[in-house]
């Protein structure tokens, strides 16, 4: 009780604040997403994501090396193919864009390569799976996901991250990987992925906006928290090694509840819209860029994430390295 109790005593000096800080962000907590686009011959700025570029395969090696040199342990790879069709056949082509990208990175870098696994970048209709009528058909999509996972693993992926939100996708991918001798390749499941407006800028970069309809038949309703825990429980039973919550900042309660409930490692994805909001406000001089960036990342870790997938990874690495 006051006056004996004075919390300000511990805030009076920087050194004491440093000693008692409960959450510290490290460069080892960061994963950097990379976009590789088969249509490009030179890097291309993504207008809605200042500082982020789509890259041709030829630039990936150098980019991966510079990310690795900053101490960032892993990249999350997204591919944009030149050819799209209803089944997304280029997604599991041994010479597909992601498969080539993996080999290109491997030539020059030991960085951990995580591959996003979805069909929305590869289908001409832009949906995350096979269509039946206007609907995404769950079960025929699972076979496609398993084939893509095996193809990515064969090309040298270190970890597979399925983001399509089909029921049973983790089990299907686990079985496919195991059958092909990839029983040691972990699965990071986008377990609680919400139907979020914050993916807007990403869809520009990945050219993956659905031609009709939206993703609400498979991505989660933003009003639901218990359902997220159910999704996560199912994914653990199906064999997920790491769970992910996405987006991060608007869903910190989900991160926190997942941390309390489950004993597997937990990732959070600070998505494109979260990044672009901070960039836009900072460019207008309305907030301090580095402080807002670090505060958002720290809050995600404080909520319980073990690591964070973020477009800020390189800039944050420089700040924590200082
Ligand atoms: C689907 C996928 C999406 C994101 C990651 N994987 C987009 C979507 O579901 O529409 C979004 C990432 C971001 O916004 O940064 N392949």
GROMACS .gro file of C-alpha atoms and ligand atoms in nm:
model
  338
    1UNK     CA    1   0.000   0.000   0.000
    2UNK     CA    2   0.113   0.357  -0.068
    3UNK     CA    3   0.332   0.515   0.063
    4UNK     CA    4   0.537   0.194   0.123
    5UNK     CA    5   0.459   0.073  -0.226
    6UNK     CA    6   0.590   0.298  -0.502
    7UNK     CA    7   0.614   0.122  -0.842
    8UNK     CA    8   0.786   0.432  -0.981
    9UNK     CA    9   1.100   0.341  -0.782
   10UNK     CA   10   1.173   0.070  -1.038
   11UNK     CA   11   1.110   0.299  -1.332
   12UNK     CA   12   1.333   0.582  -1.228
   13UNK     CA   13   1.651   0.470  -1.409
   14UNK     CA   14   1.712   0.304  -1.745
   15UNK     CA   15   1.941   0.038  -1.598
   16UNK     CA   16   1.679  -0.077  -1.352
   17UNK     CA   17   1.413  -0.073  -1.621
   18UNK     CA   18   1.642  -0.294  -1.830
   19UNK     CA   19   1.692  -0.537  -1.542
   20UNK     CA   20   1.326  -0.591  -1.472
   21UNK     CA   21   1.186  -0.594  -1.827
   22UNK     CA   22   0.968  -0.903  -1.861
   23UNK     CA   23   0.961  -0.931  -2.240
   24UNK     CA   24   1.260  -0.875  -2.463
   25UNK     CA   25   1.247  -0.908  -2.837
   26UNK     CA   26   1.541  -1.081  -3.002
   27UNK     CA   27   1.633  -1.112  -3.367
   28UNK     CA   28   1.602  -1.489  -3.312
   29UNK     CA   29   1.225  -1.439  -3.266
   30UNK     CA   30   1.169  -1.310  -3.619
   31UNK     CA   31   1.070  -1.469  -3.949
   32UNK     CA   32   1.083  -1.265  -4.270
   33UNK     CA   33   0.829  -1.330  -4.549
   34UNK     CA   34   0.966  -1.334  -4.905
   35UNK     CA   35   0.766  -1.297  -5.225
   36UNK     CA   36   0.908  -1.459  -5.534
   37UNK     CA   37   0.732  -1.381  -5.862
   38UNK     CA   38   0.788  -1.577  -6.181
   39UNK     CA   39   0.673  -1.285  -6.397
   40UNK     CA   40   0.952  -1.054  -6.284
   41UNK     CA   41   1.301  -0.999  -6.418
   42UNK     CA   42   1.383  -0.725  -6.166
   43UNK     CA   43   1.267  -0.651  -5.807
   44UNK     CA   44   0.935  -0.470  -5.789
   45UNK     CA   45   0.817  -0.247  -5.505
   46UNK     CA   46   0.479  -0.341  -5.361
   47UNK     CA   47   0.293  -0.011  -5.357
   48UNK     CA   48   0.078  -0.088  -5.053
   49UNK     CA   49   0.373  -0.221  -4.850
   50UNK     CA   50   0.647   0.043  -4.844
   51UNK     CA   51   0.991  -0.117  -4.825
   52UNK     CA   52   0.878  -0.464  -4.937
   53UNK     CA   53   0.962  -0.593  -5.283
   54UNK     CA   54   0.858  -0.889  -5.493
   55UNK     CA   55   1.165  -1.062  -5.630
   56UNK     CA   56   1.257  -1.265  -5.935
   57UNK     CA   57   1.418  -1.602  -5.859
   58UNK     CA   58   1.756  -1.466  -5.962
   59UNK     CA   59   1.757  -1.215  -5.671
   60UNK     CA   60   1.655  -1.458  -5.399
   61UNK     CA   61   1.997  -1.590  -5.309
   62UNK     CA   62   2.132  -1.247  -5.237
   63UNK     CA   63   1.821  -1.150  -5.042
   64UNK     CA   64   1.835  -1.466  -4.830
   65UNK     CA   65   2.199  -1.400  -4.751
   66UNK     CA   66   2.131  -1.048  -4.637
   67UNK     CA   67   1.844  -1.166  -4.416
   68UNK     CA   68   2.068  -1.436  -4.270
   69UNK     CA   69   2.348  -1.185  -4.212
   70UNK     CA   70   2.114  -0.985  -3.989
   71UNK     CA   71   2.071  -1.293  -3.767
   72UNK     CA   72   1.714  -1.366  -3.872
   73UNK     CA   73   1.673  -1.745  -3.847
   74UNK     CA   74   1.407  -1.812  -4.110
   75UNK     CA   75   1.216  -1.690  -4.413
   76UNK     CA   76   0.857  -1.770  -4.511
   77UNK     CA   77   0.836  -1.815  -4.885
   78UNK     CA   78   0.541  -1.719  -5.106
   79UNK     CA   79   0.539  -1.785  -5.480
   80UNK     CA   80   0.352  -1.613  -5.759
   81UNK     CA   81   0.350  -1.833  -6.071
   82UNK     CA   82   0.330  -1.712  -6.432
   83UNK     CA   83   0.075  -1.979  -6.510
   84UNK     CA   84  -0.256  -2.015  -6.324
   85UNK     CA   85  -0.530  -2.272  -6.383
   86UNK     CA   86  -0.834  -2.412  -6.197
   87UNK     CA   87  -0.631  -2.676  -6.011
   88UNK     CA   88  -0.323  -2.466  -5.943
   89UNK     CA   89  -0.106  -2.727  -6.114
   90UNK     CA   90   0.211  -2.518  -6.099
   91UNK     CA   91   0.203  -2.537  -5.717
   92UNK     CA   92   0.345  -2.890  -5.714
   93UNK     CA   93   0.551  -2.869  -6.031
   94UNK     CA   94   0.910  -2.974  -5.947
   95UNK     CA   95   1.019  -2.671  -6.150
   96UNK     CA   96   0.751  -2.443  -6.007
   97UNK     CA   97   0.837  -2.100  -5.878
   98UNK     CA   98   0.866  -2.195  -5.511
   99UNK     CA   99   1.061  -2.512  -5.583
  100UNK     CA  100   1.312  -2.315  -5.792
  101UNK     CA  101   1.324  -2.045  -5.529
  102UNK     CA  102   1.410  -2.296  -5.256
  103UNK     CA  103   1.696  -2.439  -5.462
  104UNK     CA  104   1.823  -2.090  -5.541
  105UNK     CA  105   1.835  -1.996  -5.171
  106UNK     CA  106   1.996  -2.328  -5.076
  107UNK     CA  107   2.286  -2.266  -5.313
  108UNK     CA  108   2.407  -1.975  -5.105
  109UNK     CA  109   2.244  -1.983  -4.761
  110UNK     CA  110   2.165  -2.214  -4.471
  111UNK     CA  111   1.872  -2.001  -4.356
  112UNK     CA  112   1.564  -2.202  -4.254
  113UNK     CA  113   1.314  -2.205  -4.539
  114UNK     CA  114   0.948  -2.225  -4.443
  115UNK     CA  115   0.705  -2.254  -4.734
  116UNK     CA  116   0.353  -2.119  -4.730
  117UNK     CA  117   0.122  -2.384  -4.868
  118UNK     CA  118  -0.199  -2.265  -5.031
  119UNK     CA  119  -0.356  -2.270  -5.374
  120UNK     CA  120  -0.484  -1.913  -5.393
  121UNK     CA  121  -0.171  -1.784  -5.568
  122UNK     CA  122  -0.185  -2.069  -5.821
  123UNK     CA  123  -0.551  -2.094  -5.918
  124UNK     CA  124  -0.697  -1.875  -6.191
  125UNK     CA  125  -1.006  -1.816  -5.972
  126UNK     CA  126  -0.790  -1.712  -5.676
  127UNK     CA  127  -0.951  -1.947  -5.424
  128UNK     CA  128  -0.753  -2.152  -5.174
  129UNK     CA  129  -0.865  -2.488  -5.308
  130UNK     CA  130  -1.049  -2.681  -5.572
  131UNK     CA  131  -1.389  -2.539  -5.663
  132UNK     CA  132  -1.713  -2.731  -5.685
  133UNK     CA  133  -1.964  -2.486  -5.821
  134UNK     CA  134  -1.883  -2.165  -5.639
  135UNK     CA  135  -1.769  -2.345  -5.326
  136UNK     CA  136  -1.421  -2.447  -5.221
  137UNK     CA  137  -1.434  -2.827  -5.202
  138UNK     CA  138  -1.260  -2.945  -4.888
  139UNK     CA  139  -1.169  -3.306  -4.951
  140UNK     CA  140  -1.042  -3.286  -5.309
  141UNK     CA  141  -0.827  -2.992  -5.197
  142UNK     CA  142  -0.655  -3.208  -4.935
  143UNK     CA  143  -0.495  -3.432  -5.197
  144UNK     CA  144  -0.361  -3.125  -5.373
  145UNK     CA  145  -0.216  -2.991  -5.047
  146UNK     CA  146  -0.042  -3.321  -4.973
  147UNK     CA  147   0.113  -3.325  -5.321
  148UNK     CA  148   0.232  -2.965  -5.286
  149UNK     CA  149   0.384  -3.036  -4.945
  150UNK     CA  150   0.582  -3.330  -5.080
  151UNK     CA  151   0.697  -3.127  -5.378
  152UNK     CA  152   0.814  -2.842  -5.155
  153UNK     CA  153   0.993  -3.083  -4.922
  154UNK     CA  154   1.162  -3.252  -5.218
  155UNK     CA  155   1.288  -2.915  -5.335
  156UNK     CA  156   1.446  -2.863  -4.992
  157UNK     CA  157   1.190  -2.682  -4.773
  158UNK     CA  158   1.268  -2.711  -4.400
  159UNK     CA  159   0.914  -2.658  -4.275
  160UNK     CA  160   0.568  -2.653  -4.432
  161UNK     CA  161   0.310  -2.391  -4.336
  162UNK     CA  162  -0.040  -2.466  -4.467
  163UNK     CA  163  -0.257  -2.153  -4.477
  164UNK     CA  164  -0.569  -2.269  -4.662
  165UNK     CA  165  -0.786  -2.344  -4.357
  166UNK     CA  166  -0.929  -2.666  -4.501
  167UNK     CA  167  -1.053  -2.918  -4.244
  168UNK     CA  168  -0.810  -3.208  -4.213
  169UNK     CA  169  -0.528  -3.031  -4.396
  170UNK     CA  170  -0.264  -3.096  -4.132
  171UNK     CA  171  -0.342  -3.470  -4.121
  172UNK     CA  172  -0.340  -3.494  -4.500
  173UNK     CA  173  -0.008  -3.314  -4.529
  174UNK     CA  174   0.149  -3.512  -4.243
  175UNK     CA  175   0.047  -3.838  -4.407
  176UNK     CA  176   0.174  -3.726  -4.747
  177UNK     CA  177   0.509  -3.616  -4.605
  178UNK     CA  178   0.554  -3.933  -4.400
  179UNK     CA  179   0.471  -4.157  -4.694
  180UNK     CA  180   0.744  -3.987  -4.897
  181UNK     CA  181   1.009  -4.013  -4.630
  182UNK     CA  182   0.978  -3.658  -4.493
  183UNK     CA  183   0.873  -3.757  -4.142
  184UNK     CA  184   1.121  -3.507  -3.998
  185UNK     CA  185   0.981  -3.203  -4.177
  186UNK     CA  186   0.771  -3.004  -3.926
  187UNK     CA  187   0.433  -2.850  -3.999
  188UNK     CA  188   0.353  -2.501  -3.878
  189UNK     CA  189  -0.020  -2.472  -3.909
  190UNK     CA  190  -0.205  -2.147  -3.968
  191UNK     CA  191  -0.444  -2.292  -3.712
  192UNK     CA  192  -0.643  -1.984  -3.622
  193UNK     CA  193  -0.656  -1.775  -3.934
  194UNK     CA  194  -0.928  -1.515  -3.944
  195UNK     CA  195  -1.118  -1.379  -4.245
  196UNK     CA  196  -0.944  -1.046  -4.205
  197UNK     CA  197  -0.945  -0.715  -4.388
  198UNK     CA  198  -0.578  -0.684  -4.291
  199UNK     CA  199  -0.468  -0.918  -4.574
  200UNK     CA  200  -0.548  -0.655  -4.838
  201UNK     CA  201  -0.192  -0.543  -4.921
  202UNK     CA  202  -0.069  -0.904  -4.931
  203UNK     CA  203  -0.323  -0.993  -5.195
  204UNK     CA  204  -0.177  -0.721  -5.417
  205UNK     CA  205   0.167  -0.870  -5.372
  206UNK     CA  206   0.060  -1.233  -5.412
  207UNK     CA  207  -0.193  -1.160  -5.687
  208UNK     CA  208  -0.431  -1.383  -5.492
  209UNK     CA  209  -0.753  -1.184  -5.460
  210UNK     CA  210  -1.046  -1.420  -5.529
  211UNK     CA  211  -1.217  -1.348  -5.863
  212UNK     CA  212  -1.556  -1.389  -5.696
  213UNK     CA  213  -1.679  -1.427  -5.340
  214UNK     CA  214  -1.454  -1.423  -5.033
  215UNK     CA  215  -1.285  -1.663  -4.789
  216UNK     CA  216  -1.546  -1.663  -4.515
  217UNK     CA  217  -1.648  -2.023  -4.579
  218UNK     CA  218  -1.310  -2.140  -4.448
  219UNK     CA  219  -1.132  -1.857  -4.265
  220UNK     CA  220  -1.258  -1.776  -3.918
  221UNK     CA  221  -1.516  -1.524  -3.810
  222UNK     CA  222  -1.348  -1.236  -3.622
  223UNK     CA  223  -1.607  -1.262  -3.345
  224UNK     CA  224  -1.498  -1.607  -3.235
  225UNK     CA  225  -1.238  -1.704  -2.977
  226UNK     CA  226  -1.351  -2.044  -2.847
  227UNK     CA  227  -1.367  -2.166  -3.205
  228UNK     CA  228  -1.001  -2.071  -3.249
  229UNK     CA  229  -0.908  -2.292  -2.956
  230UNK     CA  230  -1.107  -2.576  -3.112
  231UNK     CA  231  -0.924  -2.530  -3.444
  232UNK     CA  232  -0.592  -2.535  -3.264
  233UNK     CA  233  -0.677  -2.845  -3.063
  234UNK     CA  234  -0.773  -3.027  -3.382
  235UNK     CA  235  -0.451  -2.925  -3.554
  236UNK     CA  236  -0.242  -3.057  -3.266
  237UNK     CA  237  -0.429  -3.388  -3.285
  238UNK     CA  238  -0.363  -3.397  -3.660
  239UNK     CA  239   0.008  -3.355  -3.599
  240UNK     CA  240   0.085  -2.984  -3.614
  241UNK     CA  241   0.426  -2.909  -3.462
  242UNK     CA  242   0.377  -2.534  -3.431
  243UNK     CA  243   0.052  -2.338  -3.412
  244UNK     CA  244   0.004  -1.995  -3.561
  245UNK     CA  245  -0.242  -1.715  -3.495
  246UNK     CA  246  -0.305  -1.470  -3.776
  247UNK     CA  247  -0.339  -1.169  -3.785
  248UNK     CA  248  -0.153  -1.081  -3.465
  249UNK     CA  249  -0.235  -0.743  -3.314
  250UNK     CA  250  -0.617  -0.756  -3.348
  251UNK     CA  251  -0.608  -1.112  -3.205
  252UNK     CA  252  -0.372  -1.087  -2.907
  253UNK     CA  253  -0.641  -1.241  -2.687
  254UNK     CA  254  -0.624  -1.553  -2.905
  255UNK     CA  255  -0.244  -1.561  -2.881
  256UNK     CA  256  -0.270  -1.533  -2.506
  257UNK     CA  257  -0.537  -1.800  -2.468
  258UNK     CA  258  -0.351  -2.038  -2.698
  259UNK     CA  259  -0.035  -1.989  -2.491
  260UNK     CA  260  -0.223  -2.075  -2.170
  261UNK     CA  261  -0.398  -2.377  -2.318
  262UNK     CA  262  -0.143  -2.557  -2.538
  263UNK     CA  263   0.213  -2.670  -2.488
  264UNK     CA  264   0.333  -2.654  -2.847
  265UNK     CA  265   0.536  -2.360  -2.982
  266UNK     CA  266   0.323  -2.067  -3.087
  267UNK     CA  267   0.378  -1.828  -3.376
  268UNK     CA  268   0.193  -1.510  -3.462
  269UNK     CA  269   0.177  -1.351  -3.806
  270UNK     CA  270   0.183  -0.973  -3.809
  271UNK     CA  271   0.017  -0.947  -4.149
  272UNK     CA  272   0.049  -0.705  -4.436
  273UNK     CA  273  -0.225  -0.464  -4.323
  274UNK     CA  274  -0.074  -0.437  -3.975
  275UNK     CA  275   0.257  -0.347  -4.134
  276UNK     CA  276   0.111  -0.100  -4.382
  277UNK     CA  277  -0.089   0.082  -4.114
  278UNK     CA  278   0.222   0.157  -3.914
  279UNK     CA  279   0.416   0.253  -4.227
  280UNK     CA  280   0.143   0.488  -4.347
  281UNK     CA  281   0.102   0.661  -4.012
  282UNK     CA  282   0.478   0.697  -3.974
  283UNK     CA  283   0.516   0.837  -4.328
  284UNK     CA  284   0.259   1.099  -4.237
  285UNK     CA  285   0.458   1.187  -3.927
  286UNK     CA  286   0.174   1.078  -3.701
  287UNK     CA  287   0.366   0.816  -3.505
  288UNK     CA  288   0.731   0.731  -3.451
  289UNK     CA  289   0.815   0.446  -3.688
  290UNK     CA  290   1.071   0.250  -3.488
  291UNK     CA  291   0.892   0.286  -3.157
  292UNK     CA  292   0.556   0.180  -3.300
  293UNK     CA  293   0.721  -0.112  -3.478
  294UNK     CA  294   0.902  -0.233  -3.166
  295UNK     CA  295   0.601  -0.181  -2.940
  296UNK     CA  296   0.377  -0.384  -3.169
  297UNK     CA  297   0.629  -0.669  -3.188
  298UNK     CA  298   0.690  -0.665  -2.815
  299UNK     CA  299   0.318  -0.678  -2.744
  300UNK     CA  300   0.280  -0.986  -2.962
  301UNK     CA  301   0.559  -1.158  -2.774
  302UNK     CA  302   0.424  -1.044  -2.439
  303UNK     CA  303   0.086  -1.196  -2.528
  304UNK     CA  304   0.263  -1.532  -2.561
  305UNK     CA  305   0.402  -1.582  -2.910
  306UNK     CA  306   0.738  -1.762  -2.923
  307UNK     CA  307   0.816  -1.602  -3.255
  308UNK     CA  308   0.669  -1.354  -3.501
  309UNK     CA  309   0.637  -1.358  -3.877
  310UNK     CA  310   0.671  -0.996  -3.976
  311UNK     CA  311   0.754  -0.770  -4.270
  312UNK     CA  312   0.942  -0.558  -4.014
  313UNK     CA  313   1.192  -0.837  -3.948
  314UNK     CA  314   1.488  -0.668  -4.118
  315UNK     CA  315   1.422  -0.326  -3.968
  316UNK     CA  316   1.355  -0.473  -3.623
  317UNK     CA  317   1.676  -0.677  -3.649
  318UNK     CA  318   1.868  -0.354  -3.698
  319UNK     CA  319   1.700  -0.191  -3.398
  320UNK     CA  320   1.755  -0.482  -3.156
  321UNK     CA  321   2.109  -0.520  -3.286
  322UNK     CA  322   2.198  -0.163  -3.188
  323LIG     C1  323  -0.289  -1.741  -4.821
  323LIG     C2  324  -0.227  -1.639  -4.735
  323LIG     C3  325  -0.269  -1.509  -4.713
  323LIG     C4  326  -0.176  -1.451  -4.626
  323LIG     C5  327  -0.080  -1.546  -4.600
  323LIG     N1  328  -0.114  -1.663  -4.665
  323LIG     C6  329  -0.379  -1.431  -4.772
  323LIG     C7  330  -0.518  -1.471  -4.759
  323LIG     O1  331  -0.557  -1.561  -4.684
  323LIG     O2  332  -0.595  -1.409  -4.832
  323LIG     C8  333  -0.183  -1.311  -4.575
  323LIG     C9  334  -0.054  -1.256  -4.527
  323LIG    C10  335  -0.052  -1.110  -4.508
  323LIG     O3  336  -0.153  -1.038  -4.521
  323LIG     O4  337   0.057  -1.060  -4.479
  323LIG     N2  338  -0.194  -1.801  -4.906
   0.00000   0.00000   0.00000
